[in-house]
Every structure is written in C-alpha cells, then in structure tokens.
Amino acid sequence: EPEVTQTPSHQVTQMGQEVILRCVPISNHLYFYWYRQILGQKVEFLVSFYNNEISEKSEIFDDQFSVERPDGSNFTLKIRSTKLEDSAMYFCASQQVAKNIQYFGAGTRLSVL
Amino acid sequence: GEDVEQSLFLSVREGDSSVINCTYTDSSSTYLYWYKQEPGAGLQLLTYIFSNMDMKQDQRLTVLLNKKDKHLSLRIADTQTGDSAIYFCAESSPDSWGKLQFGAGTQVVVTP
C-alpha cells in the first residue's frame, strides 16, 4: 500500500540553525500539507500546498517557515532559524484531488537545543 | 474560530466496547475523521464520515454523527489490546483547502 514517507525520523539541531524536513507524498497525490504536534498538545495545521503554491497557511507559519516541492517527488519544510519552541513532531500529509482523505507520514521529531 | 473537543482518557476492558466522543463547533464541517496514533507512530486514518450521513460502520468500528448537536462518536466493538492508542477526531470544511482541525486526542487504554 502506498504511503507517505518522512525523513529523518528524528532531527536534533541547535537554536538558530536551519533545518529541512523532507517528505515523499503518495505518487498520484496533488495536495500536500504540513502539521505539527508539540508534545502533549493538539496536532496543528501549518500549511497546505497545491499546484506549486501555498493554498493556506496558519498563524504559526511565519517568515521563518517555507515549503518547496523541488522535484516531482519531494515536499520539504524549511525552518530558517530554529527556536526552542519549534521542538515538535512534524507531520506531512498528502491527498488526491477530489478525495477528502489525507494520508499522514510517521513524522519527524525535531528537537531544538 | 473552529474548535474540536474530546475527552482525554478512556479505560476499557478487553472484549468490551469503547465509545470515544467528540464535539465540534464549525457548522460548515463537511468531513469528520477518526485517526489513530500508536506510540512513536504517525496518524493512521481509521474512518471518516461525510456530514450528510448519520452513521457509518466498518467492521468493528461504528461512527455516529449528530449534526444538530455537532457530536461525533467512534465505537470500537470487542476492544483488543492492540486498540490501545490515542484517537484523534478531526474535521474539515469546504472553505479551508482541506485543512484539518484536530481535537486533543483521547488516550484509550485497554486492560486485560
């Protein structure tokens, strides 16, 4: 069964460093999403992406965040200058056109020290 | 703004039925979902229901939707130890480009 894959599974970084979280969505999906889950809190929407542009973003998704689909398979989330409060589990999801079902990856745990 | 609320914890004995409840505020919600998260794992879609339905059954899972009260429930029949996990309720509305609004999750612990 096709699945969304995320790498790395755990990323440790120093405050102020840039990180790139990578996702390979399911191959025939055209909508892509990033969510995050701070430990013990709700899963929060960050951004949706379709047709090579951002469709919607939350208040969390400020200028420190960016997303990119650099080729036909990868979807990345970049945090330019990480803060302690960026420590969270980051989930990528993808969805087919006209099907309202999002499939999630296993997540990347980001630890900012 | 939209909000999704769930009870935080449910303990159930193996073989019994579990019922997990969820309320939401967005009356334009079109799809409502249940996701399961096992320790250290991602979000696994269990089932979903479209807002014009009252009930959906899928093997051991039954979803009930009361749109008037904005109440969603998930019943797991014959609960097994492998059902121990966190269960998230989520909703999406047509004007939000598929953005899912999640509840805080209900931790279900199944005891032998």
PDB file of C-alpha atoms in Angstrom:
ATOM      1  CA  GLU A   1       0.000   0.000   0.000  1.00  0.00           C
ATOM      2  CA  PRO A   2       1.442   3.400  -0.917  1.00  0.00           C
ATOM      3  CA  GLU A   3       2.446   5.573   1.988  1.00  0.00           C
ATOM      4  CA  VAL A   4       3.822   8.982   2.837  1.00  0.00           C
ATOM      5  CA  THR A   5       7.442   8.766   3.935  1.00  0.00           C
ATOM      6  CA  GLN A   6       9.268  11.333   6.026  1.00  0.00           C
ATOM      7  CA  THR A   7      12.949  11.765   6.739  1.00  0.00           C
ATOM      8  CA  PRO A   8      14.680  11.967   9.091  1.00  0.00           C
ATOM      9  CA  SER A   9      12.652  10.346  11.835  1.00  0.00           C
ATOM     10  CA  HIS A  10      14.474  12.455  14.427  1.00  0.00           C
ATOM     11  CA  GLN A  11      16.394  15.675  13.896  1.00  0.00           C
ATOM     12  CA  VAL A  12      18.407  17.374  16.615  1.00  0.00           C
ATOM     13  CA  THR A  13      19.593  20.905  15.963  1.00  0.00           C
ATOM     14  CA  GLN A  14      20.982  23.913  17.758  1.00  0.00           C
ATOM     15  CA  MET A  15      18.860  27.015  18.203  1.00  0.00           C
ATOM     16  CA  GLY A  16      19.350  29.392  15.282  1.00  0.00           C
ATOM     17  CA  GLN A  17      20.247  26.679  12.804  1.00  0.00           C
ATOM     18  CA  GLU A  18      18.309  25.949   9.633  1.00  0.00           C
ATOM     19  CA  VAL A  19      16.574  22.602   9.242  1.00  0.00           C
ATOM     20  CA  ILE A  20      14.907  20.968   6.281  1.00  0.00           C
ATOM     21  CA  LEU A  21      12.329  18.277   6.871  1.00  0.00           C
ATOM     22  CA  ARG A  22      11.637  16.027   3.936  1.00  0.00           C
ATOM     23  CA  CYS A  23       8.549  14.227   2.779  1.00  0.00           C
ATOM     24  CA  VAL A  24       7.752  11.985  -0.152  1.00  0.00           C
ATOM     25  CA  PRO A  25       3.984  12.107  -0.687  1.00  0.00           C
ATOM     26  CA  ILE A  26       1.978   9.343  -2.299  1.00  0.00           C
ATOM     27  CA  SER A  27       2.747   9.473  -6.002  1.00  0.00           C
ATOM     28  CA  ASN A  28      -0.620  10.426  -7.514  1.00  0.00           C
ATOM     29  CA  HIS A  29      -1.492  12.941  -4.799  1.00  0.00           C
ATOM     30  CA  LEU A  30      -1.501  16.637  -5.610  1.00  0.00           C
ATOM     31  CA  TYR A  31      -2.382  18.302  -2.295  1.00  0.00           C
ATOM     32  CA  PHE A  32       0.301  18.444   0.370  1.00  0.00           C
ATOM     33  CA  TYR A  33       0.239  19.532   3.986  1.00  0.00           C
ATOM     34  CA  TRP A  34       2.452  20.079   6.995  1.00  0.00           C
ATOM     35  CA  TYR A  35       1.177  19.804  10.555  1.00  0.00           C
ATOM     36  CA  ARG A  36       2.975  19.870  13.852  1.00  0.00           C
ATOM     37  CA  GLN A  37       2.310  18.426  17.286  1.00  0.00           C
ATOM     38  CA  ILE A  38       4.069  19.914  20.257  1.00  0.00           C
ATOM     39  CA  LEU A  39       4.429  17.296  22.973  1.00  0.00           C
ATOM     40  CA  GLY A  40       1.144  16.847  24.819  1.00  0.00           C
ATOM     41  CA  GLN A  41      -0.740  19.291  22.588  1.00  0.00           C
ATOM     42  CA  LYS A  42      -3.075  19.141  19.613  1.00  0.00           C
ATOM     43  CA  VAL A  43      -1.996  18.447  16.072  1.00  0.00           C
ATOM     44  CA  GLU A  44      -1.894  21.897  14.446  1.00  0.00           C
ATOM     45  CA  PHE A  45      -2.167  22.792  10.784  1.00  0.00           C
ATOM     46  CA  LEU A  46       0.796  24.693   9.364  1.00  0.00           C
ATOM     47  CA  VAL A  47       0.373  24.936   5.605  1.00  0.00           C
ATOM     48  CA  SER A  48      -1.310  23.456   2.551  1.00  0.00           C
ATOM     49  CA  PHE A  49       0.262  23.378  -0.899  1.00  0.00           C
ATOM     50  CA  TYR A  50      -1.236  22.779  -4.318  1.00  0.00           C
ATOM     51  CA  ASN A  51      -0.136  23.474  -7.860  1.00  0.00           C
ATOM     52  CA  ASN A  52       3.265  24.679  -6.686  1.00  0.00           C
ATOM     53  CA  GLU A  53       1.967  27.320  -4.370  1.00  0.00           C
ATOM     54  CA  ILE A  54       0.724  27.734  -0.835  1.00  0.00           C
ATOM     55  CA  SER A  55      -3.070  27.423  -0.615  1.00  0.00           C
ATOM     56  CA  GLU A  56      -3.452  28.296   3.025  1.00  0.00           C
ATOM     57  CA  LYS A  57      -1.185  28.844   5.993  1.00  0.00           C
ATOM     58  CA  SER A  58      -1.733  29.245   9.707  1.00  0.00           C
ATOM     59  CA  GLU A  59      -0.510  31.988  12.008  1.00  0.00           C
ATOM     60  CA  ILE A  60       2.270  29.641  13.112  1.00  0.00           C
ATOM     61  CA  PHE A  61       3.671  29.577   9.575  1.00  0.00           C
ATOM     62  CA  ASP A  62       5.595  32.839   9.741  1.00  0.00           C
ATOM     63  CA  ASP A  63       8.529  34.100   7.686  1.00  0.00           C
ATOM     64  CA  GLN A  64      10.831  31.560   9.314  1.00  0.00           C
ATOM     65  CA  PHE A  65       8.984  28.754   7.552  1.00  0.00           C
ATOM     66  CA  SER A  66       8.923  27.879   3.878  1.00  0.00           C
ATOM     67  CA  VAL A  67       7.809  24.944   1.793  1.00  0.00           C
ATOM     68  CA  GLU A  68       9.025  23.697  -1.523  1.00  0.00           C
ATOM     69  CA  ARG A  69       8.431  20.939  -3.994  1.00  0.00           C
ATOM     70  CA  PRO A  70      11.905  20.871  -5.512  1.00  0.00           C
ATOM     71  CA  ASP A  71      11.208  17.970  -7.859  1.00  0.00           C
ATOM     72  CA  GLY A  72       8.360  15.661  -8.787  1.00  0.00           C
ATOM     73  CA  SER A  73       8.539  13.601  -5.639  1.00  0.00           C
ATOM     74  CA  ASN A  74       9.760  15.553  -2.611  1.00  0.00           C
ATOM     75  CA  PHE A  75       7.946  18.106  -0.471  1.00  0.00           C
ATOM     76  CA  THR A  76      10.064  19.951   2.066  1.00  0.00           C
ATOM     77  CA  LEU A  77       9.531  22.172   5.081  1.00  0.00           C
ATOM     78  CA  LYS A  78      12.362  24.554   5.913  1.00  0.00           C
ATOM     79  CA  ILE A  79      12.750  26.402   9.182  1.00  0.00           C
ATOM     80  CA  ARG A  80      15.350  29.113   8.667  1.00  0.00           C
ATOM     81  CA  SER A  81      16.417  29.889  12.215  1.00  0.00           C
ATOM     82  CA  THR A  82      15.059  27.373  14.677  1.00  0.00           C
ATOM     83  CA  LYS A  83      13.790  28.372  18.088  1.00  0.00           C
ATOM     84  CA  LEU A  84      13.352  26.229  21.176  1.00  0.00           C
ATOM     85  CA  GLU A  85       9.589  26.385  20.718  1.00  0.00           C
ATOM     86  CA  ASP A  86       9.881  24.791  17.275  1.00  0.00           C
ATOM     87  CA  SER A  87      10.590  21.489  19.027  1.00  0.00           C
ATOM     88  CA  ALA A  88       7.704  19.251  17.987  1.00  0.00           C
ATOM     89  CA  MET A  89       6.682  16.321  15.846  1.00  0.00           C
ATOM     90  CA  TYR A  90       6.162  17.471  12.274  1.00  0.00           C
ATOM     91  CA  PHE A  91       3.771  15.512  10.094  1.00  0.00           C
ATOM     92  CA  CYS A  92       3.494  15.617   6.335  1.00  0.00           C
ATOM     93  CA  ALA A  93       0.243  14.592   4.652  1.00  0.00           C
ATOM     94  CA  SER A  94      -0.930  14.215   1.076  1.00  0.00           C
ATOM     95  CA  GLN A  95      -4.278  13.945  -0.614  1.00  0.00           C
ATOM     96  CA  GLN A  96      -5.658  13.077  -4.010  1.00  0.00           C
ATOM     97  CA  VAL A  97      -7.640  15.640  -5.956  1.00  0.00           C
ATOM     98  CA  ALA A  98     -11.384  15.321  -5.269  1.00  0.00           C
ATOM     99  CA  LYS A  99     -10.867  12.891  -2.395  1.00  0.00           C
ATOM    100  CA  ASN A 100     -11.067  14.460   1.042  1.00  0.00           C
ATOM    101  CA  ILE A 101      -8.750  11.979   2.718  1.00  0.00           C
ATOM    102  CA  GLN A 102      -5.313  12.966   3.975  1.00  0.00           C
ATOM    103  CA  TYR A 103      -2.689  10.303   4.498  1.00  0.00           C
ATOM    104  CA  PHE A 104      -0.019  11.074   7.035  1.00  0.00           C
ATOM    105  CA  GLY A 105       3.602  10.150   7.313  1.00  0.00           C
ATOM    106  CA  ALA A 106       5.141   8.782  10.510  1.00  0.00           C
ATOM    107  CA  GLY A 107       6.505  12.229  11.368  1.00  0.00           C
ATOM    108  CA  THR A 108       9.859  13.849  12.080  1.00  0.00           C
ATOM    109  CA  ARG A 109      10.636  14.631  15.674  1.00  0.00           C
ATOM    110  CA  LEU A 110      12.515  17.942  15.773  1.00  0.00           C
ATOM    111  CA  SER A 111      14.464  18.704  18.913  1.00  0.00           C
ATOM    112  CA  VAL A 112      15.914  22.216  19.164  1.00  0.00           C
ATOM    113  CA  LEU A 113      18.581  22.570  21.849  1.00  0.00           C
TER     114      LEU A 113
ATOM    115  CA  GLY B   1     -12.831  30.058  15.447  1.00  0.00           C
ATOM    116  CA  GLU B   2     -13.310  26.364  14.903  1.00  0.00           C
ATOM    117  CA  ASP B   3     -12.733  24.054  17.820  1.00  0.00           C
ATOM    118  CA  VAL B   4     -12.801  20.308  18.315  1.00  0.00           C
ATOM    119  CA  GLU B   5     -13.081  18.856  21.802  1.00  0.00           C
ATOM    120  CA  GLN B   6     -12.554  15.332  23.074  1.00  0.00           C
ATOM    121  CA  SER B   7     -12.374  13.660  26.426  1.00  0.00           C
ATOM    122  CA  LEU B   8      -8.751  12.954  27.257  1.00  0.00           C
ATOM    123  CA  PHE B   9      -8.773   9.427  28.609  1.00  0.00           C
ATOM    124  CA  LEU B  10     -10.747   6.199  28.371  1.00  0.00           C
ATOM    125  CA  SER B  11     -10.042   2.930  30.108  1.00  0.00           C
ATOM    126  CA  VAL B  12     -11.798  -0.171  28.810  1.00  0.00           C
ATOM    127  CA  ARG B  13     -11.580  -3.886  29.457  1.00  0.00           C
ATOM    128  CA  GLU B  14     -10.585  -6.209  26.676  1.00  0.00           C
ATOM    129  CA  GLY B  15     -13.657  -7.529  24.891  1.00  0.00           C
ATOM    130  CA  ASP B  16     -15.871  -4.613  25.905  1.00  0.00           C
ATOM    131  CA  SER B  17     -16.976  -1.829  23.586  1.00  0.00           C
ATOM    132  CA  SER B  18     -15.220   1.540  23.628  1.00  0.00           C
ATOM    133  CA  VAL B  19     -17.012   4.764  22.842  1.00  0.00           C
ATOM    134  CA  ILE B  20     -14.963   7.867  22.154  1.00  0.00           C
ATOM    135  CA  ASN B  21     -16.786  11.162  21.913  1.00  0.00           C
ATOM    136  CA  CYS B  22     -16.019  14.385  20.076  1.00  0.00           C
ATOM    137  CA  THR B  23     -17.754  17.722  19.688  1.00  0.00           C
ATOM    138  CA  TYR B  24     -17.014  20.373  17.118  1.00  0.00           C
ATOM    139  CA  THR B  25     -18.143  23.928  16.566  1.00  0.00           C
ATOM    140  CA  ASP B  26     -17.838  24.533  12.828  1.00  0.00           C
ATOM    141  CA  SER B  27     -21.310  24.054  11.362  1.00  0.00           C
ATOM    142  CA  SER B  28     -19.866  24.046   7.841  1.00  0.00           C
ATOM    143  CA  SER B  29     -17.797  20.917   8.540  1.00  0.00           C
ATOM    144  CA  THR B  30     -18.199  18.564   5.637  1.00  0.00           C
ATOM    145  CA  TYR B  31     -15.997  15.633   6.575  1.00  0.00           C
ATOM    146  CA  LEU B  32     -15.245  14.267  10.018  1.00  0.00           C
ATOM    147  CA  TYR B  33     -12.437  11.833  10.644  1.00  0.00           C
ATOM    148  CA  TRP B  34     -11.025   9.494  13.207  1.00  0.00           C
ATOM    149  CA  TYR B  35      -7.282   8.966  13.247  1.00  0.00           C
ATOM    150  CA  LYS B  36      -5.331   6.558  15.457  1.00  0.00           C
ATOM    151  CA  GLN B  37      -1.835   7.243  16.773  1.00  0.00           C
ATOM    152  CA  GLU B  38       0.163   4.460  18.367  1.00  0.00           C
ATOM    153  CA  PRO B  39       3.230   5.341  20.467  1.00  0.00           C
ATOM    154  CA  GLY B  40       6.001   6.804  18.322  1.00  0.00           C
ATOM    155  CA  ALA B  41       3.994   6.397  15.141  1.00  0.00           C
ATOM    156  CA  GLY B  42       2.176   8.653  12.721  1.00  0.00           C
ATOM    157  CA  LEU B  43      -1.509   9.309  12.271  1.00  0.00           C
ATOM    158  CA  GLN B  44      -3.375   6.379  10.799  1.00  0.00           C
ATOM    159  CA  LEU B  45      -6.749   7.129   9.225  1.00  0.00           C
ATOM    160  CA  LEU B  46      -9.325   4.806  10.761  1.00  0.00           C
ATOM    161  CA  THR B  47     -12.528   6.010   9.224  1.00  0.00           C
ATOM    162  CA  TYR B  48     -14.398   9.122   8.155  1.00  0.00           C
ATOM    163  CA  ILE B  49     -17.960  10.257   7.654  1.00  0.00           C
ATOM    164  CA  PHE B  50     -19.486  12.812   5.362  1.00  0.00           C
ATOM    165  CA  SER B  51     -21.715  15.354   7.063  1.00  0.00           C
ATOM    166  CA  ASN B  52     -24.887  14.215   5.305  1.00  0.00           C
ATOM    167  CA  MET B  53     -24.602  10.781   6.932  1.00  0.00           C
ATOM    168  CA  ASP B  54     -25.763   9.748  10.405  1.00  0.00           C
ATOM    169  CA  MET B  55     -23.841   6.537  10.738  1.00  0.00           C
ATOM    170  CA  LYS B  56     -21.080   4.570   9.133  1.00  0.00           C
ATOM    171  CA  GLN B  57     -19.991   1.056  10.029  1.00  0.00           C
ATOM    172  CA  ASP B  58     -16.702  -0.518   9.076  1.00  0.00           C
ATOM    173  CA  GLN B  59     -16.037  -3.918  10.668  1.00  0.00           C
ATOM    174  CA  ARG B  60     -15.547  -3.268  14.402  1.00  0.00           C
ATOM    175  CA  LEU B  61     -15.860   0.493  14.005  1.00  0.00           C
ATOM    176  CA  THR B  62     -19.119   2.444  14.094  1.00  0.00           C
ATOM    177  CA  VAL B  63     -19.201   6.204  13.627  1.00  0.00           C
ATOM    178  CA  LEU B  64     -22.259   8.140  14.714  1.00  0.00           C
ATOM    179  CA  LEU B  65     -22.810  11.749  13.717  1.00  0.00           C
ATOM    180  CA  ASN B  66     -25.366  14.059  15.284  1.00  0.00           C
ATOM    181  CA  LYS B  67     -25.068  17.128  13.113  1.00  0.00           C
ATOM    182  CA  LYS B  68     -27.627  19.109  15.074  1.00  0.00           C
ATOM    183  CA  ASP B  69     -25.612  18.744  18.288  1.00  0.00           C
ATOM    184  CA  LYS B  70     -22.268  18.731  16.407  1.00  0.00           C
ATOM    185  CA  HIS B  71     -21.385  15.479  18.138  1.00  0.00           C
ATOM    186  CA  LEU B  72     -19.348  12.649  16.689  1.00  0.00           C
ATOM    187  CA  SER B  73     -18.608   9.314  18.301  1.00  0.00           C
ATOM    188  CA  LEU B  74     -16.489   6.293  17.496  1.00  0.00           C
ATOM    189  CA  ARG B  75     -17.499   2.926  18.856  1.00  0.00           C
ATOM    190  CA  ILE B  76     -14.994   0.093  18.797  1.00  0.00           C
ATOM    191  CA  ALA B  77     -16.642  -3.280  19.313  1.00  0.00           C
ATOM    192  CA  ASP B  78     -14.787  -6.122  21.055  1.00  0.00           C
ATOM    193  CA  THR B  79     -11.878  -3.890  22.033  1.00  0.00           C
ATOM    194  CA  GLN B  80      -8.477  -5.550  21.861  1.00  0.00           C
ATOM    195  CA  THR B  81      -5.151  -4.673  23.495  1.00  0.00           C
ATOM    196  CA  GLY B  82      -3.923  -3.591  20.064  1.00  0.00           C
ATOM    197  CA  ASP B  83      -6.551  -0.845  20.127  1.00  0.00           C
ATOM    198  CA  SER B  84      -4.628   0.930  22.892  1.00  0.00           C
ATOM    199  CA  ALA B  85      -3.630   4.235  21.312  1.00  0.00           C
ATOM    200  CA  ILE B  86      -4.560   7.901  21.075  1.00  0.00           C
ATOM    201  CA  TYR B  87      -7.603   8.572  18.927  1.00  0.00           C
ATOM    202  CA  PHE B  88      -7.993  11.930  17.244  1.00  0.00           C
ATOM    203  CA  CYS B  89     -11.176  13.418  15.956  1.00  0.00           C
ATOM    204  CA  ALA B  90     -10.715  15.904  13.093  1.00  0.00           C
ATOM    205  CA  GLU B  91     -12.926  17.974  10.831  1.00  0.00           C
ATOM    206  CA  SER B  92     -12.559  19.831   7.575  1.00  0.00           C
ATOM    207  CA  SER B  93     -14.726  22.448   5.974  1.00  0.00           C
ATOM    208  CA  PRO B  94     -15.136  23.337   2.301  1.00  0.00           C
ATOM    209  CA  ASP B  95     -13.615  26.798   2.563  1.00  0.00           C
ATOM    210  CA  SER B  96     -10.304  25.726   4.090  1.00  0.00           C
ATOM    211  CA  TRP B  97      -8.407  23.919   1.330  1.00  0.00           C
ATOM    212  CA  GLY B  98      -8.510  20.656   3.211  1.00  0.00           C
ATOM    213  CA  LYS B  99      -7.042  21.976   6.448  1.00  0.00           C
ATOM    214  CA  LEU B 100      -7.856  19.532   9.229  1.00  0.00           C
ATOM    215  CA  GLN B 101      -8.792  20.813  12.660  1.00  0.00           C
ATOM    216  CA  PHE B 102      -7.882  18.211  15.283  1.00  0.00           C
ATOM    217  CA  GLY B 103      -9.082  17.527  18.769  1.00  0.00           C
ATOM    218  CA  ALA B 104      -6.566  16.979  21.554  1.00  0.00           C
ATOM    219  CA  GLY B 105      -6.911  13.217  21.298  1.00  0.00           C
ATOM    220  CA  THR B 106      -8.385  10.564  23.589  1.00  0.00           C
ATOM    221  CA  GLN B 107      -5.948   8.111  25.105  1.00  0.00           C
ATOM    222  CA  VAL B 108      -7.564   4.676  25.150  1.00  0.00           C
ATOM    223  CA  VAL B 109      -6.063   2.098  27.473  1.00  0.00           C
ATOM    224  CA  VAL B 110      -7.277  -1.464  27.104  1.00  0.00           C
ATOM    225  CA  THR B 111      -6.825  -3.642  30.151  1.00  0.00           C
ATOM    226  CA  PRO B 112      -6.883  -7.458  30.118  1.00  0.00           C
TER     227      PRO B 112
END
